[in-house]
Every structure is written in structure tokens, then in C-alpha cells.
Short mmCIF file of C-alpha atoms and ligand atoms in Angstrom, two decimals:
data_model
loop_
_atom_site.label_atom_id
_atom_site.label_comp_id
_atom_site.label_asym_id
_atom_site.label_seq_id
_atom_site.Cartn_x
_atom_site.Cartn_y
_atom_site.Cartn_z
CA MET A 1071 -23.92 -22.81 -12.65
CA SER A 1072 -26.63 -23.00 -15.25
CA PRO A 1073 -25.13 -23.34 -18.74
CA SER A 1074 -27.46 -20.59 -19.88
CA GLN A 1075 -26.23 -18.13 -17.26
CA THR A 1076 -24.70 -14.96 -18.62
CA ARG A 1077 -23.05 -11.92 -17.10
CA THR A 1078 -22.69 -8.18 -17.58
CA GLY A 1079 -19.35 -6.47 -17.98
CA ILE A 1080 -17.40 -3.59 -19.48
CA GLN A 1081 -15.99 -4.75 -22.79
CA VAL A 1082 -13.67 -3.10 -25.29
CA ILE A 1083 -15.78 -2.68 -28.42
CA ARG A 1084 -12.99 -1.17 -30.48
CA PRO A 1085 -9.81 0.72 -29.60
CA GLY A 1086 -10.90 3.85 -27.76
CA LEU A 1087 -14.39 2.62 -26.91
CA ALA A 1088 -15.61 0.44 -24.06
CA GLU A 1089 -19.26 -0.23 -23.28
CA ILE A 1090 -21.32 -2.20 -20.82
CA ARG A 1091 -22.64 -5.37 -22.38
CA SER A 1092 -25.06 -7.84 -20.87
CA GLY A 1093 -25.49 -11.40 -22.10
CA LEU A 1094 -21.75 -12.04 -22.00
CA PRO A 1095 -20.77 -15.71 -21.62
CA TYR A 1096 -20.24 -17.03 -18.11
CA PRO A 1097 -16.47 -17.49 -17.57
CA ARG A 1098 -14.82 -20.87 -18.02
CA LEU A 1099 -13.77 -22.56 -14.80
CA ARG A 1100 -10.08 -23.14 -15.50
CA ALA A 1101 -8.09 -25.38 -13.16
CA ASP A 1102 -6.04 -22.62 -11.47
CA TYR A 1103 -8.93 -20.15 -11.33
CA LEU A 1104 -12.00 -19.41 -9.29
CA ILE A 1105 -15.25 -17.74 -10.24
CA ALA A 1106 -16.59 -15.00 -7.99
CA GLU A 1107 -19.53 -12.68 -7.67
CA THR A 1108 -18.08 -9.19 -7.45
CA LYS A 1109 -18.88 -6.67 -4.71
CA ALA A 1110 -16.57 -3.75 -5.53
CA PHE A 1111 -14.14 -2.57 -8.22
CA ALA A 1112 -11.25 -0.10 -8.18
CA LEU A 1113 -10.05 1.97 -11.12
CA ASN A 1114 -6.49 1.96 -12.41
CA PRO A 1115 -4.81 4.10 -15.08
CA THR A 1116 -4.14 0.89 -16.99
CA ASP A 1117 -7.88 0.36 -17.56
CA ASN A 1118 -7.83 3.26 -19.99
CA HIS A 1119 -4.61 2.04 -21.61
CA HIS A 1120 -6.43 -1.21 -22.36
CA ILE A 1121 -9.41 0.58 -23.82
CA ASP A 1122 -7.23 2.80 -25.96
CA SER A 1123 -4.63 0.51 -27.42
CA LEU A 1124 -3.55 -2.57 -25.47
CA ALA A 1125 -6.53 -4.90 -25.60
CA GLY A 1126 -7.73 -5.05 -29.19
CA MET A 1127 -11.46 -5.79 -29.47
CA GLY A 1128 -13.55 -7.86 -27.10
CA PRO A 1129 -11.76 -8.22 -23.77
CA ILE A 1130 -13.45 -7.30 -20.51
CA ILE A 1131 -11.41 -4.64 -18.78
CA GLY A 1132 -10.68 -4.01 -15.10
CA CYS A 1133 -8.05 -5.36 -12.74
CA ASP A 1134 -8.99 -4.61 -9.12
CA TRP A 1135 -11.94 -6.30 -7.45
CA SER A 1136 -13.40 -7.90 -4.33
CA GLY A 1137 -16.24 -10.39 -4.02
CA ILE A 1138 -17.47 -13.80 -2.94
CA VAL A 1139 -16.24 -17.07 -4.38
CA ARG A 1140 -18.85 -19.14 -6.26
CA GLU A 1141 -16.83 -21.97 -7.74
CA VAL A 1142 -13.23 -23.13 -7.71
CA GLY A 1143 -11.16 -24.92 -10.35
CA ASP A 1144 -9.65 -28.38 -9.89
CA ASN A 1145 -6.21 -27.13 -8.77
CA VAL A 1146 -7.45 -24.48 -6.35
CA THR A 1147 -6.61 -25.34 -2.75
CA ARG A 1148 -6.84 -22.06 -0.81
CA PHE A 1149 -10.45 -21.12 -1.55
CA LYS A 1150 -13.93 -22.62 -1.46
CA PRO A 1151 -17.38 -21.37 -2.45
CA GLY A 1152 -18.55 -18.64 -0.06
CA ASP A 1153 -15.08 -17.30 0.77
CA VAL A 1154 -14.85 -13.51 0.87
CA VAL A 1155 -11.90 -12.42 -1.24
CA PHE A 1156 -10.14 -9.69 -3.19
CA GLY A 1157 -7.64 -9.76 -5.96
CA GLY A 1158 -6.07 -8.50 -9.12
CA SER A 1159 -7.12 -9.71 -12.54
CA HIS A 1160 -5.53 -9.36 -15.95
CA GLY A 1161 -8.04 -6.95 -17.41
CA GLY A 1162 -8.03 -6.18 -21.12
CA ASN A 1163 -6.31 -9.50 -21.82
CA SER A 1164 -6.52 -10.10 -25.57
CA VAL A 1165 -5.42 -13.73 -25.14
CA GLU A 1166 -8.02 -14.49 -22.45
CA PRO A 1167 -10.70 -11.85 -23.10
CA GLU A 1168 -12.92 -13.09 -20.27
CA ASP A 1169 -10.36 -12.32 -17.55
CA GLY A 1170 -11.23 -8.66 -16.75
CA ALA A 1171 -12.66 -7.66 -13.38
CA PHE A 1172 -15.33 -5.14 -14.35
CA SER A 1173 -18.19 -7.61 -14.45
CA ASP A 1174 -20.80 -8.93 -12.05
CA ILE A 1175 -19.27 -12.40 -12.28
CA ILE A 1176 -15.53 -12.73 -12.79
CA THR A 1177 -12.79 -15.31 -12.98
CA GLY A 1178 -9.67 -14.77 -10.87
CA LYS A 1179 -6.43 -16.72 -10.68
CA GLU A 1180 -5.84 -18.39 -7.32
CA HIS A 1181 -2.39 -16.92 -6.87
CA ALA A 1182 -3.70 -13.42 -7.53
CA THR A 1183 -6.52 -13.74 -4.99
CA MET A 1184 -6.48 -13.18 -1.22
CA HIS A 1185 -8.87 -13.69 1.68
CA LYS A 1186 -10.49 -10.42 2.77
CA PRO A 1187 -10.15 -9.65 6.47
CA GLU A 1188 -13.40 -8.63 8.15
CA PHE A 1189 -12.01 -5.25 9.21
CA LEU A 1190 -11.67 -4.14 5.59
CA SER A 1191 -14.74 -3.20 3.58
CA PHE A 1192 -15.23 -4.70 0.14
CA GLU A 1193 -14.34 -1.28 -1.27
CA GLU A 1194 -11.06 -0.99 0.64
CA ALA A 1195 -10.09 -4.54 -0.25
CA ALA A 1196 -10.87 -3.93 -3.92
CA SER A 1197 -8.18 -1.24 -3.99
CA LEU A 1198 -5.34 -3.60 -3.09
CA GLY A 1199 -4.82 -6.29 -5.72
CA VAL A 1200 -2.87 -4.42 -8.39
CA GLY A 1201 -0.86 -2.37 -5.89
CA LEU A 1202 0.27 -5.40 -3.91
CA ALA A 1203 1.29 -7.33 -7.02
CA THR A 1204 3.11 -4.38 -8.56
CA VAL A 1205 5.03 -3.53 -5.41
CA GLY A 1206 5.90 -7.16 -4.74
CA GLN A 1207 7.36 -7.49 -8.22
CA VAL A 1208 9.37 -4.28 -8.02
CA LEU A 1209 10.87 -4.62 -4.56
CA TYR A 1210 11.67 -8.34 -4.52
CA PRO A 1211 12.41 -10.14 -7.82
CA VAL A 1212 13.48 -6.90 -9.51
CA MET A 1213 15.23 -4.86 -6.79
CA LYS A 1214 16.10 -7.96 -4.76
CA LEU A 1215 15.32 -6.44 -1.37
CA PRO A 1216 14.74 -8.87 1.50
CA LEU A 1217 11.12 -10.00 1.82
CA PRO A 1218 9.22 -8.24 4.65
CA SER A 1219 9.95 -9.81 7.99
CA PRO A 1220 9.62 -8.79 11.64
CA ASP A 1221 13.22 -10.01 12.02
CA ILE A 1222 14.57 -7.19 9.84
CA PRO A 1223 15.63 -4.27 12.04
CA ALA A 1224 14.06 -0.93 11.08
CA ASN A 1225 16.26 1.25 8.89
CA SER A 1226 18.88 -1.45 8.46
CA GLY A 1227 18.46 -1.62 4.70
CA PRO A 1228 19.05 0.67 1.75
CA THR A 1229 17.72 4.22 1.52
CA LEU A 1230 14.79 4.23 -0.89
CA LEU A 1231 12.76 7.05 -2.37
CA VAL A 1232 9.26 6.54 -3.70
CA TYR A 1233 8.74 9.16 -6.38
CA GLY A 1234 4.98 9.70 -6.48
CA GLY A 1235 4.65 8.47 -2.91
CA SER A 1236 0.98 9.46 -2.73
CA SER A 1237 0.00 7.33 -5.72
CA ALA A 1238 -1.92 4.12 -5.14
CA THR A 1239 1.21 2.13 -5.93
CA GLY A 1240 3.35 4.54 -3.93
CA THR A 1241 1.64 4.20 -0.56
CA ILE A 1242 1.95 0.42 -0.75
CA ALA A 1243 5.58 0.66 -1.87
CA ILE A 1244 6.39 2.86 1.13
CA GLN A 1245 4.89 0.33 3.55
CA ALA A 1246 6.49 -2.74 1.98
CA ALA A 1247 9.91 -1.08 1.72
CA LYS A 1248 9.73 -0.15 5.41
CA LEU A 1249 8.90 -3.76 6.29
CA SER A 1250 11.98 -4.77 4.30
CA GLY A 1251 14.16 -2.56 6.47
CA CYS A 1252 14.59 0.42 4.14
CA ARG A 1253 14.78 4.03 5.17
CA VAL A 1254 11.98 5.43 3.05
CA PHE A 1255 11.51 8.92 1.63
CA ALA A 1256 8.80 10.11 -0.73
CA THR A 1257 7.83 12.89 -3.08
CA CYS A 1258 4.26 14.19 -3.09
CA SER A 1259 2.19 17.36 -2.96
CA ALA A 1260 1.85 19.06 0.40
CA ALA A 1261 -1.79 17.99 0.52
CA ASN A 1262 -0.69 14.34 0.65
CA SER A 1263 2.21 14.73 3.07
CA GLU A 1264 0.27 13.29 6.01
CA LEU A 1265 -0.73 10.31 3.91
CA VAL A 1266 2.84 9.34 2.94
CA GLN A 1267 4.07 9.90 6.49
CA SER A 1268 1.22 7.80 7.89
CA ARG A 1269 2.41 4.96 5.65
CA GLY A 1270 5.99 5.21 6.87
CA ALA A 1271 7.86 7.82 4.85
CA GLU A 1272 10.51 9.37 7.09
CA LYS A 1273 10.38 12.66 5.20
CA TRP A 1274 8.50 13.96 2.19
CA PHE A 1275 9.52 16.38 -0.52
CA GLU A 1276 7.17 18.63 -2.42
CA TYR A 1277 8.12 17.97 -6.04
CA HIS A 1278 6.51 21.20 -7.24
CA GLN A 1279 9.15 23.22 -5.41
CA SER A 1280 12.00 24.23 -7.70
CA ASP A 1281 14.65 23.32 -5.11
CA PHE A 1282 13.21 19.99 -3.94
CA ILE A 1283 16.19 18.04 -5.27
CA GLU A 1284 18.54 20.26 -3.27
CA GLN A 1285 16.31 19.58 -0.25
CA ILE A 1286 16.75 15.85 -0.77
CA GLU A 1287 20.52 16.28 -1.12
CA ALA A 1288 20.53 18.28 2.11
CA VAL A 1289 19.31 15.21 4.01
CA GLY A 1290 22.80 13.90 3.32
CA LEU A 1291 21.91 10.26 2.64
CA ALA A 1292 22.79 8.35 -0.50
CA ILE A 1293 19.51 7.29 -2.07
CA THR A 1294 20.42 4.01 -3.72
CA HIS A 1295 16.93 2.78 -4.63
CA ILE A 1296 14.14 4.71 -6.34
CA VAL A 1297 10.66 3.45 -7.16
CA ASP A 1298 9.29 5.93 -9.70
CA CYS A 1299 5.50 5.58 -9.69
CA ILE A 1300 5.09 8.37 -12.25
CA GLY A 1301 7.46 7.32 -15.03
CA THR A 1302 7.43 10.48 -17.13
CA GLU A 1303 10.36 12.23 -18.79
CA GLU A 1304 10.20 14.76 -15.96
CA SER A 1305 10.16 12.20 -13.15
CA GLY A 1306 12.94 10.23 -14.85
CA PHE A 1307 15.05 13.37 -15.06
CA HIS A 1308 14.40 14.25 -11.41
CA CYS A 1309 15.24 10.70 -10.32
CA SER A 1310 18.49 10.80 -12.31
CA LYS A 1311 19.53 13.68 -10.08
CA ILE A 1312 18.30 12.05 -6.87
CA LEU A 1313 19.95 8.62 -7.30
CA ALA A 1314 23.26 8.46 -5.44
CA SER A 1315 26.28 9.57 -7.46
CA THR A 1316 27.78 6.13 -6.79
CA GLY A 1317 24.80 4.51 -8.51
CA GLY A 1318 21.97 2.28 -7.42
CA HIS A 1319 18.68 0.96 -8.76
CA TYR A 1320 16.00 3.09 -10.42
CA HIS A 1321 12.73 1.41 -11.34
CA SER A 1322 9.96 3.01 -13.37
CA ILE A 1323 6.55 1.50 -12.67
CA LYS A 1324 5.38 2.97 -15.93
CA VAL A 1325 6.77 1.24 -18.99
CA PRO A 1326 9.20 2.06 -20.66
CA VAL A 1327 12.02 3.50 -18.57
CA PRO A 1328 12.04 7.24 -19.32
CA GLU A 1329 14.76 8.20 -21.80
CA SER A 1330 15.57 11.17 -19.59
CA PHE A 1331 16.85 8.85 -16.88
CA LYS A 1332 18.92 6.74 -19.25
CA ARG A 1333 20.45 9.81 -20.90
CA ALA A 1334 21.45 11.37 -17.60
CA ARG A 1335 22.65 8.16 -15.93
CA PRO A 1336 24.13 5.91 -18.63
CA GLU A 1337 26.74 4.37 -16.32
CA GLU A 1338 26.45 0.66 -15.47
CA SER A 1339 26.23 1.36 -11.77
CA ALA A 1340 22.92 3.18 -12.29
CA VAL A 1341 20.63 0.23 -13.00
CA ALA A 1342 17.33 1.19 -14.64
CA THR A 1343 14.45 -1.27 -14.85
CA THR A 1344 10.76 -1.51 -15.54
CA ALA A 1345 8.37 -4.47 -15.45
CA LEU A 1346 4.79 -5.36 -16.25
CA GLY A 1347 2.70 -6.73 -13.41
CA TYR A 1348 0.83 -8.96 -15.86
CA THR A 1349 3.87 -11.25 -16.01
CA MET A 1350 2.95 -12.31 -12.45
CA PHE A 1351 0.06 -14.36 -13.89
CA GLY A 1352 2.62 -16.66 -15.49
CA GLU A 1353 0.77 -16.82 -18.81
CA ARG A 1354 1.56 -15.62 -22.31
CA PHE A 1355 -0.12 -12.35 -23.26
CA GLU A 1356 -0.10 -9.78 -26.04
CA PHE A 1357 -0.71 -6.14 -26.68
CA PRO A 1358 -2.18 -6.75 -30.15
CA GLY A 1359 0.02 -5.38 -32.91
CA VAL A 1360 2.43 -3.95 -30.35
CA ALA A 1361 4.18 -6.67 -28.40
CA GLU A 1362 4.00 -10.30 -27.30
CA PHE A 1363 5.09 -11.55 -23.90
CA PRO A 1364 5.94 -15.20 -23.29
CA ALA A 1365 4.87 -16.85 -20.04
CA ASP A 1366 7.33 -16.06 -17.25
CA PRO A 1367 7.52 -19.10 -14.94
CA ALA A 1368 10.01 -17.43 -12.58
CA MET A 1369 7.71 -14.46 -12.04
CA GLU A 1370 4.75 -16.80 -11.55
CA ALA A 1371 6.72 -18.75 -8.93
CA PHE A 1372 7.42 -15.51 -7.11
CA ALA A 1373 3.76 -14.45 -7.36
CA LYS A 1374 2.65 -17.69 -5.71
CA LYS A 1375 4.98 -17.01 -2.81
CA TRP A 1376 4.21 -13.29 -2.62
CA VAL A 1377 0.42 -13.66 -2.53
CA LEU A 1378 0.69 -15.51 0.78
CA ILE A 1379 3.01 -12.88 2.24
CA ALA A 1380 0.89 -10.00 0.96
CA GLU A 1381 -2.30 -11.56 2.32
CA ARG A 1382 -0.67 -11.90 5.74
CA LEU A 1383 0.60 -8.30 5.68
CA VAL A 1384 -2.93 -7.07 4.97
CA GLN A 1385 -4.53 -9.36 7.54
CA THR A 1386 -2.12 -8.18 10.24
CA ARG A 1387 -2.66 -4.53 9.26
CA ARG A 1388 1.00 -4.09 8.38
CA ILE A 1389 -0.08 -2.97 4.91
CA GLN A 1390 -2.99 -0.57 4.80
CA PRO A 1391 -5.00 0.17 1.69
CA HIS A 1392 -4.73 3.45 -0.16
CA PRO A 1393 -7.50 5.90 0.84
CA VAL A 1394 -10.60 5.10 -1.20
CA GLU A 1395 -13.24 7.37 -2.63
CA ILE A 1396 -16.35 5.21 -2.82
CA ARG A 1397 -18.81 5.99 -5.57
CA ASP A 1398 -22.26 4.58 -6.26
CA GLY A 1399 -23.76 3.55 -9.54
CA GLY A 1400 -21.97 0.32 -10.33
CA LEU A 1401 -20.49 -0.42 -13.73
CA VAL A 1402 -22.53 2.28 -15.53
CA LYS A 1403 -21.05 5.10 -13.51
CA LEU A 1404 -17.65 3.42 -13.36
CA LEU A 1405 -17.41 3.86 -17.11
CA ASP A 1406 -17.96 7.61 -16.65
CA SER A 1407 -15.22 7.74 -14.01
CA LEU A 1408 -12.77 6.09 -16.40
CA GLN A 1409 -13.31 9.07 -18.69
CA GLU A 1410 -12.90 11.46 -15.77
CA ILE A 1411 -9.52 10.12 -14.66
CA ARG A 1412 -8.08 10.73 -18.14
CA THR A 1413 -8.08 14.46 -17.41
CA GLN A 1414 -8.44 14.54 -13.62
CA PRO A 1415 -6.40 11.69 -12.13
CA PRO A 1416 -7.22 10.99 -8.49
CA ARG A 1417 -4.73 12.45 -6.02
CA GLY A 1418 -3.96 10.51 -2.88
CA ARG A 1419 -7.02 8.31 -3.23
CA LYS A 1420 -8.33 5.48 -5.35
CA ILE A 1421 -11.75 5.60 -6.94
CA VAL A 1422 -13.77 2.55 -6.01
CA TYR A 1423 -17.25 1.47 -7.06
CA SER A 1424 -19.60 -0.73 -5.11
CA GLN A 1425 -21.45 -3.24 -7.20
CA ALA A 1426 -24.89 -1.70 -7.80
N1 NAP B 2193 4.04 -1.78 -14.52
C1 NAP B 2193 2.91 -2.15 -13.95
O1 NAP B 2193 2.56 -3.33 -13.92
C2 NAP B 2193 2.03 -1.11 -13.33
C3 NAP B 2193 1.15 -1.45 -12.30
C4 NAP B 2193 0.38 -0.45 -11.69
C5 NAP B 2193 0.46 0.84 -12.16
N2 NAP B 2193 1.31 1.12 -13.19
C6 NAP B 2193 1.43 2.50 -13.69
O2 NAP B 2193 1.98 3.25 -12.62
C7 NAP B 2193 1.48 4.58 -12.67
C8 NAP B 2193 0.90 4.92 -11.31
O3 NAP B 2193 -0.32 4.25 -11.11
P1 NAP B 2193 -1.13 4.51 -9.76
O4 NAP B 2193 -2.46 3.88 -9.91
O5 NAP B 2193 -0.28 4.14 -8.61
O6 NAP B 2193 -1.25 6.10 -9.82
P2 NAP B 2193 -2.28 7.12 -9.15
O7 NAP B 2193 -2.71 6.67 -7.81
O8 NAP B 2193 -3.33 7.46 -10.14
O9 NAP B 2193 -1.29 8.38 -9.00
C9 NAP B 2193 -1.77 9.59 -8.60
C10 NAP B 2193 -0.68 10.34 -7.86
O10 NAP B 2193 0.37 10.68 -8.75
C11 NAP B 2193 0.97 11.90 -8.34
N3 NAP B 2193 1.31 12.65 -9.54
C12 NAP B 2193 0.48 12.94 -10.57
N4 NAP B 2193 1.15 13.62 -11.52
C13 NAP B 2193 2.42 13.75 -11.08
C14 NAP B 2193 3.58 14.35 -11.62
N5 NAP B 2193 3.57 14.96 -12.80
N6 NAP B 2193 4.72 14.30 -10.90
C15 NAP B 2193 4.76 13.67 -9.71
N7 NAP B 2193 3.67 13.09 -9.13
C16 NAP B 2193 2.53 13.14 -9.82
C17 NAP B 2193 -0.05 12.64 -7.52
O11 NAP B 2193 0.60 13.05 -6.35
P3 NAP B 2193 0.21 14.40 -5.54
O12 NAP B 2193 -1.29 14.48 -5.58
O13 NAP B 2193 0.74 14.17 -4.17
O14 NAP B 2193 0.86 15.51 -6.28
C18 NAP B 2193 -1.18 11.62 -7.29
O15 NAP B 2193 -1.44 11.43 -5.92
C19 NAP B 2193 0.49 4.62 -13.83
O16 NAP B 2193 1.16 5.09 -14.98
C20 NAP B 2193 0.11 3.17 -14.01
O17 NAP B 2193 -0.33 2.87 -15.32
C21 NAP B 2193 2.09 0.20 -13.77
#
């Protein structure tokens, strides 16, 4: 790397405004990190949260990426220059502003990076990093389900509903929960019913129908685990009705846990949790002026284990990516799409940009 080399990326200029800036400093090569040339990026709702309020000024945003390794830090053992990879980065990180993924050259942590199989395009692979990390965190250290294994008989585990089964997180949650032996059900719109079934949902429920909760009850199974990928007051209320009367574990992917769930299910047997995927990096971070989060070594230890399992599940096609909508125009157009998803969130697909 030439010391004079710079890069181009999407940077938070001030809360509410992100712009493309060239001439940004080349990232530091930290011991547990690699530096990669990006090939594709995927959008996440959190990218806008960072722009609006969570990043302060200066950080590069973006979490999902794929690319080719250029350099590796001293502690990196699983990658070498030239490796074709994908991963999840801590975009909008006010403590390490250079960590975001929406840049031509990025830095990624080894334990949040995976080898890309040849059968996946860069665009498909770019859609996976955040979803895999989020689902791993929810199902295993939080819900304490058994890790995916071919030794687990199908349908031998708890009955789990993915609320928002057609979301990018939801389709991965369905697949991982199946591999952990769960019977899996999902809510989604009719238009996405084939998608959730193709990923392993035994039955789907159209949440727009006024009697969909009665339809779930009619299945006659106690749903003891719910992964709520929507996390609104409405979804929390619906999930409070769906969780078995004897209790169980409700997890809202969106932080915080909706009050509606806690109000309706205050009993101890109805466990309600939420978690931030950023804790998987094992480093201290902040939402400036809002909250500080100490490093979480236990979550980092899990992430190091999970990344190997997740990589294998992708390489053996046991976890498939969410459907992708590939758009051209690189970072310039990506910025426009971030505006678009504020009012028109993607449904049953993830918006992905190829590097221009
Ligand atoms: N805690 C963490 O670390 C973490 C990590 C990742 C994501 N998240 C959060 O998790 C949420 C989901 O992210 P994502 O990227 O997976 O979402 P996404 O793919 O953008 O979700 C879109 C899907 O949500 C469904 N949906 C939209 N509005 C709904 C509603 N009112 N009720 C029920 N379903 C609805 C739609 O289903 P249909 O089209 O089938 O109706 C659509 O397919 C976001 O809030 C995100 O910020 C948190």
C-alpha cells in the first residue's frame, strides 16, 4: 500500500446527511483485521439509523459487503491477499469511524469475514454478513438453541415462529432454526409465501388478515420461541398473543423490546430479549450522546465460533442468501437507494449494489 493512497466512501457529514467523499484516508491495518477491495454492497435499515442519529459525524457507513482481500493484519490466520470473501462490518462506528463497508477499500474483522463460495455471486454473498451474525446471536447465545448439526433430527426441537419471515433476517433465521431442529412457522405477505416455504417454514400466516392469530392457534402447537424481525408495537402485541400461554422466549431483533409485548406478557415465564449485533465485534462502541456499550468478550468468543459454522453452512448450501435485487451505479446510486428504503422498504429481497 502506498502511504499516499486514499479511498472513496459514504461518510456521515452530520446527523441526517451522508455524502460520498473521495480522498478519505486508507484504513489502518489492525492486527485482527484485513483490508479488502470491495465488489458489492448490500443495504440494511441500520444504515439509515446511523446516518440519522447513531453515528455522530465522520464515520463511514455500511455493514454488508463482499470483495477481495488485499492485506491481512498480524493476527489474521484464515485469510491471505487475493482471497475472495464477504462479511459484515460495523458501519457508522463512532469509535472506529473507518470501519464502514460502503467504500472502495474497506477494513473487515477476521471473525466477521467468510470465504465466498464460487457458486455465489459477489452480490449474493454481500447480502449475507449482517443476517448471519444477527441470526447466530439470537438463536444461540440468546435463545440457547443447539448449534446447527446434521445430527439433530428434524422437528425434534422447539416450535419457533419467525415474525417477518420474509425479511432479510427472517429468511436466514428460518433456515438456521430448521438446522437446529426447530419446527418453524413464519408470518409474511402472501406474495412472499413461496420464499419463506422455500427456506423451510412449515406453514406461513398472512399477518394482514384480521384472524391470522386464530389461524396460528388452530395449528394447535405451543409456539415457545419467537424471533420478531419487525419489532414494532404492533408486532410485539401480535407476538404476545402468539407465544404459548405457558411462556417461552420472545426476541425482538429491533431494539428495544416493544412495550406492547412486555405489557401483555409481564410474567417471568415469558422471556423477552433484544440484542445488538455490533456486540459480536467484541469492541467497545457508542451511539454518541445516546448510549455506550462496553466490549463483550463472551459475545466475541461466540462470534469467532459462529463465523466458522456460518461459513460452512453457506458453502454447503444449507443456508441460502435472501433474494437480491442487483442495482448498478455503485456508491452514488446506493446513496439514492438509502433514501428510497426510508419510505419504500424492500419486500422479500435485499437491495445490492455492484461496485461501479
Ligand atoms: N439487532 C440487530 O443487530 C439487528 C440486525 C439486523 C437488523 N436489525 C433490525 O431488524 C429489522 C429487520 O431488518 P431486515 O433487514 O431483516 O428487514 P427487511 O428485509 O427490510 O424487512 C422487510 C420485510 O419486513 C416485512 N414487513 C414490513 N413491514 C411489516 C409490518 N408492519 N409487519 C410485519 N412485517 C412487515 C415485509 O414482509 P412482507 O413483504 O412479506 O409483508 C418485508 O419483506 C430492522 O429494524 C433492522 O434495523 C437489527
